[in-house]
Short mmCIF file of C-alpha atoms in Angstrom, two decimals:
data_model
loop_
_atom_site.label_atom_id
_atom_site.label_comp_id
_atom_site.label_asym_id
_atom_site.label_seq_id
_atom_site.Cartn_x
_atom_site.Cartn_y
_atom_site.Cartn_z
CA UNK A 1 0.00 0.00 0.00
CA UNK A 2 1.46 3.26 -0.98
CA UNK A 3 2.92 5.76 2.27
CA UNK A 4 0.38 8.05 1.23
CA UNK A 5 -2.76 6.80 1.77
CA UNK A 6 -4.52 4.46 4.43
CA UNK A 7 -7.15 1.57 4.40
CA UNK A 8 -10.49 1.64 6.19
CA UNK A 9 -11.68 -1.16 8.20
CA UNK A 10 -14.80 -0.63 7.36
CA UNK A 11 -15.56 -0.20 3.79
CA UNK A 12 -11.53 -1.04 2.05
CA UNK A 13 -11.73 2.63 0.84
CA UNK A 14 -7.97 4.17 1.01
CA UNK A 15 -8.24 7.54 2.01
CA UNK A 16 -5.27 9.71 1.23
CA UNK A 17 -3.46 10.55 4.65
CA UNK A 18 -2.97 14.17 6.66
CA UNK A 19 -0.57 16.19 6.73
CA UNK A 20 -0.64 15.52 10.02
CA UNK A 21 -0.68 11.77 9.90
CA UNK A 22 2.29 12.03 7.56
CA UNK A 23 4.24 14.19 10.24
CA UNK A 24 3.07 11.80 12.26
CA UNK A 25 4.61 8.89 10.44
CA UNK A 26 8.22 11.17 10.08
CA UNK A 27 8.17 11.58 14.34
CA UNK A 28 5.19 9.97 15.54
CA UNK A 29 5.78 11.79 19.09
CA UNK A 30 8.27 14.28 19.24
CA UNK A 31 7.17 16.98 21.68
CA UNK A 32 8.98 19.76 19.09
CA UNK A 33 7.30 19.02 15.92
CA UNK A 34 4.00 18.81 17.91
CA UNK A 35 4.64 22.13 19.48
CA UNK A 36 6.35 23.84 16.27
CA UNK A 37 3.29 22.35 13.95
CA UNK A 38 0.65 23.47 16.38
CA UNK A 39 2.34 27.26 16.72
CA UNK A 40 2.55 28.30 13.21
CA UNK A 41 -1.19 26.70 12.32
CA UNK A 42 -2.55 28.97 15.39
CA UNK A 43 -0.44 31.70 14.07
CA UNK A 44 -1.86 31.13 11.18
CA UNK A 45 -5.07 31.10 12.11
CA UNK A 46 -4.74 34.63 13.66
CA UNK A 47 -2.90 36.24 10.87
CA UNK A 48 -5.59 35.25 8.78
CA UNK A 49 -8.78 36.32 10.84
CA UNK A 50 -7.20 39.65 11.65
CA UNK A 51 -6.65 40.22 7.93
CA UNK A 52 -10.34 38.83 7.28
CA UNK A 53 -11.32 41.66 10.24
CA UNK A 54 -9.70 44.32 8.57
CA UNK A 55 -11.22 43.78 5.51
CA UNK A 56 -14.95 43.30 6.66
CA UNK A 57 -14.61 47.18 8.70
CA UNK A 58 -13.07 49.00 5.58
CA UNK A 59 -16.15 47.40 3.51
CA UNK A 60 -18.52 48.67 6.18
CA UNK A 61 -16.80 52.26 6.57
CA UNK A 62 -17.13 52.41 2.90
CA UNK A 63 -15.98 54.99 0.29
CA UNK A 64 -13.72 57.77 2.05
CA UNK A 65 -12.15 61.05 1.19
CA UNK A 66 -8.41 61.40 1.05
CA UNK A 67 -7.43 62.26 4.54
CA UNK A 68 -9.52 59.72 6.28
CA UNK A 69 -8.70 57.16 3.56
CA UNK A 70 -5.20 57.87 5.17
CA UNK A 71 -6.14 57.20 8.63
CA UNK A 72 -7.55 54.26 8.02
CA UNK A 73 -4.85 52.04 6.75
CA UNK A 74 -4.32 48.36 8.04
CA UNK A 75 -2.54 49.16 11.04
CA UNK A 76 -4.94 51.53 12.09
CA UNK A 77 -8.00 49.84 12.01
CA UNK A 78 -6.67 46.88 13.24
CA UNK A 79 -5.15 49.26 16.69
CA UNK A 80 -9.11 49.94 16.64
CA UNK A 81 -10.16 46.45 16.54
CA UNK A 82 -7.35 45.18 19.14
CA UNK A 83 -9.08 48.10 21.72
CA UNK A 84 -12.60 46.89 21.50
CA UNK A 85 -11.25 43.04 21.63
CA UNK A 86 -11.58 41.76 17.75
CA UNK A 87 -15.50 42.77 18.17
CA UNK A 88 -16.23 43.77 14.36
CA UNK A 89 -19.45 46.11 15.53
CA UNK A 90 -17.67 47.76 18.19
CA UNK A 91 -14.79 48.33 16.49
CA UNK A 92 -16.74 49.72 13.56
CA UNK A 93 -18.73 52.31 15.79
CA UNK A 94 -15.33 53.27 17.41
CA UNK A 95 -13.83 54.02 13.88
CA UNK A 96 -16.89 56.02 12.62
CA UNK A 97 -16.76 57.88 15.72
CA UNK A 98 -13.32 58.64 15.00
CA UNK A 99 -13.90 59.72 11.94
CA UNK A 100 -16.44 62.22 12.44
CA UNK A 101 -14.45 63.22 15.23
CA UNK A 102 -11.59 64.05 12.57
CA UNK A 103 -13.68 66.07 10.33
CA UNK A 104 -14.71 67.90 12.73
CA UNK A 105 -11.76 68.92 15.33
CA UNK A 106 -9.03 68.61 12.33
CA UNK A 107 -6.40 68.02 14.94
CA UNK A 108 -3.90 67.71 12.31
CA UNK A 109 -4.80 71.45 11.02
CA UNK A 110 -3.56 72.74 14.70
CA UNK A 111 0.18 74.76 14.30
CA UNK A 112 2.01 75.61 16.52
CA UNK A 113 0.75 79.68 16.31
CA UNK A 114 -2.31 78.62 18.05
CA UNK A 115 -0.94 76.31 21.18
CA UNK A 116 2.50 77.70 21.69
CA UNK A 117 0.92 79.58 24.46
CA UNK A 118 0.02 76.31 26.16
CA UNK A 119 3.66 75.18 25.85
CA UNK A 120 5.97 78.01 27.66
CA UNK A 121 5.99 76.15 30.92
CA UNK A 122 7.39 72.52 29.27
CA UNK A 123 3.84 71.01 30.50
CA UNK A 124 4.17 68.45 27.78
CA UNK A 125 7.13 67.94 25.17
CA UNK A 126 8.23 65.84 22.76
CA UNK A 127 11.48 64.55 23.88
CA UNK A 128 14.57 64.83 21.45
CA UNK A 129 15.25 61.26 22.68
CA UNK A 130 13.57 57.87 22.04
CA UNK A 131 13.03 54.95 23.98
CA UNK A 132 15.35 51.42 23.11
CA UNK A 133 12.67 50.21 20.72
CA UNK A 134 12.73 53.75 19.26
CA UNK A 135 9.29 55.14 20.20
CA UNK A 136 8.31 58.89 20.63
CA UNK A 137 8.33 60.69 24.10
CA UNK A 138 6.27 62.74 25.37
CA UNK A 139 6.83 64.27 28.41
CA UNK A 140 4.50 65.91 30.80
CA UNK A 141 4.89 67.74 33.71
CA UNK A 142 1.50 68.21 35.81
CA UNK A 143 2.91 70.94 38.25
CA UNK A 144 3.90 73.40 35.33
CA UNK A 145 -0.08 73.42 34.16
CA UNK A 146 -0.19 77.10 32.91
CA UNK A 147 -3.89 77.48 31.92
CA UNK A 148 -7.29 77.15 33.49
CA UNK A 149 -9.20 77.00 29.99
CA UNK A 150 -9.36 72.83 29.52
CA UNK A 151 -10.69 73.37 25.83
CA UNK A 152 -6.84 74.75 25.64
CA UNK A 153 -4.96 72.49 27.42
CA UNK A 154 -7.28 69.60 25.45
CA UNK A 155 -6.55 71.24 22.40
CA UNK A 156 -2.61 71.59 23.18
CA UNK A 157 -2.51 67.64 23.97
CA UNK A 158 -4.15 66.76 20.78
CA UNK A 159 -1.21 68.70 19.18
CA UNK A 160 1.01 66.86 20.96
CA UNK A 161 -0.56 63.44 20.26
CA UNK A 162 -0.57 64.54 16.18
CA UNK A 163 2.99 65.63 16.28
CA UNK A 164 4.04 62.39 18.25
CA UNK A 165 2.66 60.34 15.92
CA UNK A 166 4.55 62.24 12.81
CA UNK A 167 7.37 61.15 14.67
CA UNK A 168 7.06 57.63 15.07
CA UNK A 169 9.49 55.66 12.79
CA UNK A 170 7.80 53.50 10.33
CA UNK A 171 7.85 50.06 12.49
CA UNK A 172 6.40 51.72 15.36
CA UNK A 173 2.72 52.60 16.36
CA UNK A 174 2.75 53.57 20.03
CA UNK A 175 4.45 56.20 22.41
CA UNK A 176 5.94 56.38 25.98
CA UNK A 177 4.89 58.76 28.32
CA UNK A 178 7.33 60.23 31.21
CA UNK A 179 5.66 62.04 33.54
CA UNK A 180 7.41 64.15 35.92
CA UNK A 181 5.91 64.81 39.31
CA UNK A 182 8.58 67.17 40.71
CA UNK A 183 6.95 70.43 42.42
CA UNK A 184 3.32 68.39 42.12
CA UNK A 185 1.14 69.63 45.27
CA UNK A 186 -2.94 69.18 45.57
CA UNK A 187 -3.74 72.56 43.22
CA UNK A 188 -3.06 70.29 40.59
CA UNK A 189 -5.31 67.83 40.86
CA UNK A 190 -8.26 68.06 38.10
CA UNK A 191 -11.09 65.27 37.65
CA UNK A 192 -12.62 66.77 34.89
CA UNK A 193 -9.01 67.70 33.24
CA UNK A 194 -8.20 64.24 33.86
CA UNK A 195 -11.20 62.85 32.49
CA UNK A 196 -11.50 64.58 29.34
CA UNK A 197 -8.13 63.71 28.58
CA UNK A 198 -8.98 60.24 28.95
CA UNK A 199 -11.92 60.58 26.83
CA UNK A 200 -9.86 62.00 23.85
CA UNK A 201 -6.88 59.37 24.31
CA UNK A 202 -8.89 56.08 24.61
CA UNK A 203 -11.95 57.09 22.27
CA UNK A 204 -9.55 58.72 19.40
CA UNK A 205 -6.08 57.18 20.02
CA UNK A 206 -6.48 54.06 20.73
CA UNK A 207 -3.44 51.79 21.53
CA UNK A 208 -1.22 54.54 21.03
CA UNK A 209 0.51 54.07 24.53
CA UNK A 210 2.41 51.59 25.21
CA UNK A 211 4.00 52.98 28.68
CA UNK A 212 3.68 55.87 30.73
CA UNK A 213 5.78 56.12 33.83
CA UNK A 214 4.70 58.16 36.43
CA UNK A 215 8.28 59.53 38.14
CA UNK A 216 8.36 60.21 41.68
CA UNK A 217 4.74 60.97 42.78
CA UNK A 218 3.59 61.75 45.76
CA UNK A 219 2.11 59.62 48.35
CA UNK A 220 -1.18 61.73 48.24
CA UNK A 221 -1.22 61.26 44.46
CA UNK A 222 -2.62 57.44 45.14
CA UNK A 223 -5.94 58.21 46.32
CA UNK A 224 -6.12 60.12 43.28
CA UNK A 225 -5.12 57.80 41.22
CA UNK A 226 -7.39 55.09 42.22
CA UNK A 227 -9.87 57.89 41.24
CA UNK A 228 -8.84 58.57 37.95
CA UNK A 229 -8.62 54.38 37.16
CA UNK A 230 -12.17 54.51 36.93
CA UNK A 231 -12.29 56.56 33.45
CA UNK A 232 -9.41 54.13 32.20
CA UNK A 233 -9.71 50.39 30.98
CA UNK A 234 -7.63 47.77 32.54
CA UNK A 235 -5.66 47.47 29.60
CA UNK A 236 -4.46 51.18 29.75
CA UNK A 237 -4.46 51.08 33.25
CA UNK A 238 -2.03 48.37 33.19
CA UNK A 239 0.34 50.26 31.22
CA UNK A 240 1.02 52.67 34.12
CA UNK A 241 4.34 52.22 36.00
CA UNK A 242 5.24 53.58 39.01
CA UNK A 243 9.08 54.79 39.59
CA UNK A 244 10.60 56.31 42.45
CA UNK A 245 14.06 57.50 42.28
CA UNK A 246 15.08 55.76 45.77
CA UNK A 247 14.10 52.22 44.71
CA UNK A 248 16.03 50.61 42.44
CA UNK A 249 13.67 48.29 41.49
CA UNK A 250 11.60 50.40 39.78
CA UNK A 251 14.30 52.64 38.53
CA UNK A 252 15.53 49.33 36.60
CA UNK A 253 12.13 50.27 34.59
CA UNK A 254 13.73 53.29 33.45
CA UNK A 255 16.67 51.85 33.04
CA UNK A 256 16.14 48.59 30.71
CA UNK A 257 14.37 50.98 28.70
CA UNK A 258 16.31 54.12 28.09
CA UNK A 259 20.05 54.87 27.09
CA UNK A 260 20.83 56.58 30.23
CA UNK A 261 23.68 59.15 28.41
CA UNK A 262 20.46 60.50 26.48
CA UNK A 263 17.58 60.43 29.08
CA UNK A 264 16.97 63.53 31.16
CA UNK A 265 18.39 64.38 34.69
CA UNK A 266 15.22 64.96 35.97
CA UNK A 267 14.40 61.07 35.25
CA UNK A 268 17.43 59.94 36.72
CA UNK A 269 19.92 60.12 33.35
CA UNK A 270 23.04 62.20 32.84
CA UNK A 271 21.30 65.05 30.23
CA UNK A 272 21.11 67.91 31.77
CA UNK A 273 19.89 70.08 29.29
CA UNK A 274 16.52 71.06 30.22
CA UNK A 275 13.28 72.46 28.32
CA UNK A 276 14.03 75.31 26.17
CA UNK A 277 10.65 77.20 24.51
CA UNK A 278 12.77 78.73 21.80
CA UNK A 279 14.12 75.86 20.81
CA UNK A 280 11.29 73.25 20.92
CA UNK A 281 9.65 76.15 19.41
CA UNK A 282 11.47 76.02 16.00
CA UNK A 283 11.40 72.11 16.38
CA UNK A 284 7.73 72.07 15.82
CA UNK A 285 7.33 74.72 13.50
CA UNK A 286 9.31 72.80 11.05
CA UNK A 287 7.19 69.66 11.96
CA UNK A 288 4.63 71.82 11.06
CA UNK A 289 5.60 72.09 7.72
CA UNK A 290 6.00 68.28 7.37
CA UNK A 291 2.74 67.52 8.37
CA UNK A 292 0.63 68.33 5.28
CA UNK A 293 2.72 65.48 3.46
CA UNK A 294 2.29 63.17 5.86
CA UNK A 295 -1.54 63.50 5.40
CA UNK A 296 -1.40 62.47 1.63
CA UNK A 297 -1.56 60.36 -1.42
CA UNK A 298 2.29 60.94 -1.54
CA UNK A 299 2.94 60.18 1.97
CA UNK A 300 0.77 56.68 1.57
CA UNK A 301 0.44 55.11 -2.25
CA UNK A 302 -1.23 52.24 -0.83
CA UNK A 303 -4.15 54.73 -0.09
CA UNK A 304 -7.29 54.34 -2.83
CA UNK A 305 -8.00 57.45 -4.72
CA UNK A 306 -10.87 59.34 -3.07
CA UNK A 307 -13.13 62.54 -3.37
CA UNK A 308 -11.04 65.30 -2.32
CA UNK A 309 -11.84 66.17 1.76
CA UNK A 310 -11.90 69.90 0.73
CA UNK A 311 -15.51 68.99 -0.99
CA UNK A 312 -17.06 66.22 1.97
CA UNK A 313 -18.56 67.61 4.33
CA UNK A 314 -20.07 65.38 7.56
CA UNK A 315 -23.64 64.39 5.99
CA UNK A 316 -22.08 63.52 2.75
CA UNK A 317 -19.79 60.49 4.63
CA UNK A 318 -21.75 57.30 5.94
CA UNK A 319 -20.52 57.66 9.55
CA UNK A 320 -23.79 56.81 10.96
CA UNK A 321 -22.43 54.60 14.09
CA UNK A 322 -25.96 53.70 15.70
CA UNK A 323 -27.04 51.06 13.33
CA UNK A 324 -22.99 49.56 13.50
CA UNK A 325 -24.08 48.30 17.38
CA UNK A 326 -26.59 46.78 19.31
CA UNK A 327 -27.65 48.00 22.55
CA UNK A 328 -26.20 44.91 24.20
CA UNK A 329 -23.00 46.20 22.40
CA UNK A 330 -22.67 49.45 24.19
CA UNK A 331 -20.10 49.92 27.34
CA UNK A 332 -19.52 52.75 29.11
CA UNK A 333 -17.42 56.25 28.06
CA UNK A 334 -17.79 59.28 26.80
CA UNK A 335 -18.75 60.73 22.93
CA UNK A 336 -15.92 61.84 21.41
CA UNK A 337 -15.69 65.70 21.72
CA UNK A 338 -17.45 68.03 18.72
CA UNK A 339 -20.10 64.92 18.47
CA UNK A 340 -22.94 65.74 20.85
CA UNK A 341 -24.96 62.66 21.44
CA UNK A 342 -28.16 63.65 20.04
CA UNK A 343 -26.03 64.08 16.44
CA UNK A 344 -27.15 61.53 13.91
CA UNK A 345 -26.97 60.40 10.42
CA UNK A 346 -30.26 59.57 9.15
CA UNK A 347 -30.68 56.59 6.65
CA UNK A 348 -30.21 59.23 4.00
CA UNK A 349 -26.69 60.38 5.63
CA UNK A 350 -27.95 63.65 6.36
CA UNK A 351 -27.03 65.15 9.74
CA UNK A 352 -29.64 65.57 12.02
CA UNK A 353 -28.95 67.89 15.08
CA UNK A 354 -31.66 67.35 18.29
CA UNK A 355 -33.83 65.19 16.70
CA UNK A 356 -35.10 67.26 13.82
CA UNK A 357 -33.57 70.35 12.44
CA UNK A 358 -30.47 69.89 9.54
CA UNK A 359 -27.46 71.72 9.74
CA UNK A 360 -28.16 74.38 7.85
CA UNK A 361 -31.46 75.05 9.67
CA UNK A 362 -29.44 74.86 13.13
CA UNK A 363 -26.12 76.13 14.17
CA UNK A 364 -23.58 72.99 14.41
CA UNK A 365 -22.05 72.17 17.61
CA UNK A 366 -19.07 73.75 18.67
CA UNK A 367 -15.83 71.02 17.46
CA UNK A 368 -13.96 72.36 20.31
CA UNK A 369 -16.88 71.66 23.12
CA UNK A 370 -15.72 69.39 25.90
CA UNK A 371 -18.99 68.47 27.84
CA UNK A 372 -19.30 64.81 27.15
CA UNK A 373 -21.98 62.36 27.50
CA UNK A 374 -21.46 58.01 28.03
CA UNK A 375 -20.71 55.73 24.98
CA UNK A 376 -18.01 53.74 24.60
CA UNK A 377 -14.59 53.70 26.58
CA UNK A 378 -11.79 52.40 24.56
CA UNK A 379 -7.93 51.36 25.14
CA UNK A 380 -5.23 54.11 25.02
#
């Protein structure tokens, strides 16, 4: 009887043998083959559903001008799909969300002209260092908070978010936050800060962070943060390290993944150049002029040619994100900020403001508003 096939007892019919069986036959019971075999077909597997994923939400976002075309390239919608855990609907309501979000904040539109009054104090800065895996820093420092207007200091972060992801080299998707707690006393505490600045990085960027260390804070920050854990997912949550100078321990966090030569004093490395406005000043303005580029055809040639943005407006897109969901599909959050929640699409995509009256018969909401309502929370 040939190697290849095998006899049945039942009927004499010689069925053609496995792959398997004929691994089998090689090493009937070596633990490596059995482990090596069973790796790359589960790897498989995964590969393949996440592609099959990312193809079924592009086909229900649909047809999409140039700019958001950009945005939602493979990597992006699967970073969507990975926050609301592979769930198609979710993930597709997230996106849409998104989306409309984009159209109407247009935080990659924000220069530097109209923040760099935010930035004087250093509050958050993109580091001229990068991490060992070569990921974009941002640095914050709550105790040098220089405004009182949170639509600025939201605004100013989404800046920094945009120009952080300009930044990022090619095989990288997500950031590392340090966050400096030197001169940090209880005037600095903000719910509502800190929840509208979750809101904006879980609903819009999702699993863009992929540390943030919090350096030296205080033992009356705890409380706090315990607070503040409720507007997070575990999964961001989780992300969040703890360092204190004194214990090496945790400073071995900082350590494994800095070069120390490059990192900053004030985090326990030997730079001692601090935060210089004028500088960092001319360091964005030239990102600045780099980021039109990055938001084309140019930039991305595996992007599908699309209407040009300049002539979509919001009710000609088919962002409606209530029929993407059931009801048993909703978790708590926020809506992202410039959507209100009584916003629609109707089944004609034309946007319906409070239930009745069109845009043009009603004054749009505000893009820049930061009163939120619940809807979905999502993974930084």
């Amino acid at each position: 009887m040939s190697e290849g096939v095998k006899r049945s007892s039942s009927n004499g019919f010689e069925k053609p043998l496995t792959t398997e069986h004929q691994q089998e036959k090689v090493c009937p019971s070596h633990p490596l083959v059995t482990f090596v075999t069973s790796y790359w077909r589960e790897t498989f597997k995964l590969v393949t559903l996440s592609s099959m994923q990312v193809n079924e939400v592009r086909r229900l976002v649909g047809p999409l001008p140039e700019k958001l075309s950009i945005y939602c390239s493979d990597a992006s919608i699967e970073r969507h799909l990975r926050a609301r855990n592979w769930n198609v609907k979710k993930a597709l309501k997230m996106l849409k969300e998104t989306l409309k979000w984009r159209v109407a904040y247009k935080p990659e539109e924000i220069r530097w002209e109209e923040i760099a009054h935010e930035a004087h104090t250093g509050k958050i800065y993109r580091s001229s260092y990068v991490d060992k895996h070569g990921r974009t820093v941002l640095v914050m420092r709550p105790s040098c908070q220089n405004s009182k207007s949170i639509k600025g200091q939201i605004k100013y972060l989404v800046y920094c978010m945009e120009n952080a992801i300009l930044n990022l080299p090619p095989d990288q998707e997500q950031m590392v936050w340090l966050i400096d707690f030197s001169g940090f006393n209880l005037s600095h505490i903000s719910l509502k800060v800190t929840r509208e600045t979750a809101h904006v990085l879980q609903d819009h960027y999702p699993e863009r962070l992929g540390l943030a260390i919090l350096y030296n804070p205080p033992k009356f920050f705890e409380p706090f943060w315990m607070v503040a854990k409720a507007f997070l997912e575990p999964k961001t949550y989780n992300k969040v390290k703890f360092v204190y100078s004194d214990e090496i321990n945790s400073m071995k966090i900082v350590e494994d993944l800095f070069d120390m030569d490059y990192l900053e004093a004030a985090f326990g490395g030997k730079d001692s150049v601090g935060f210089d406005i004028n500088k960092y000043a001319e360091r964005m303005k030239e990102d600045d002029r780099r980021m039109p580029s990055f938001w084309t055809r140019a930039s991305s040639p595996s992007a599908a040619p699309q209407p040009d943005l300049a002539s979509a407006t919001l009710d000609s897109l088919n962002l409606d994100s209530n029929s993407d969901a059931s009801d048993d599909d909703k978790t708590e959050g926020s809506m992202p900020h410039g959507i209100d929640s009584d916003t629609v699409f109707t089944d004609e995509n034309t946007l319906v403001i409070d239930g009745g009256k069109k845009e043009s018969e009603s004054e749009s909401e505000d893009p820049h508003r930061t009163d939120v309502k619940p809807d979905d929370k999502a993974h930084a």
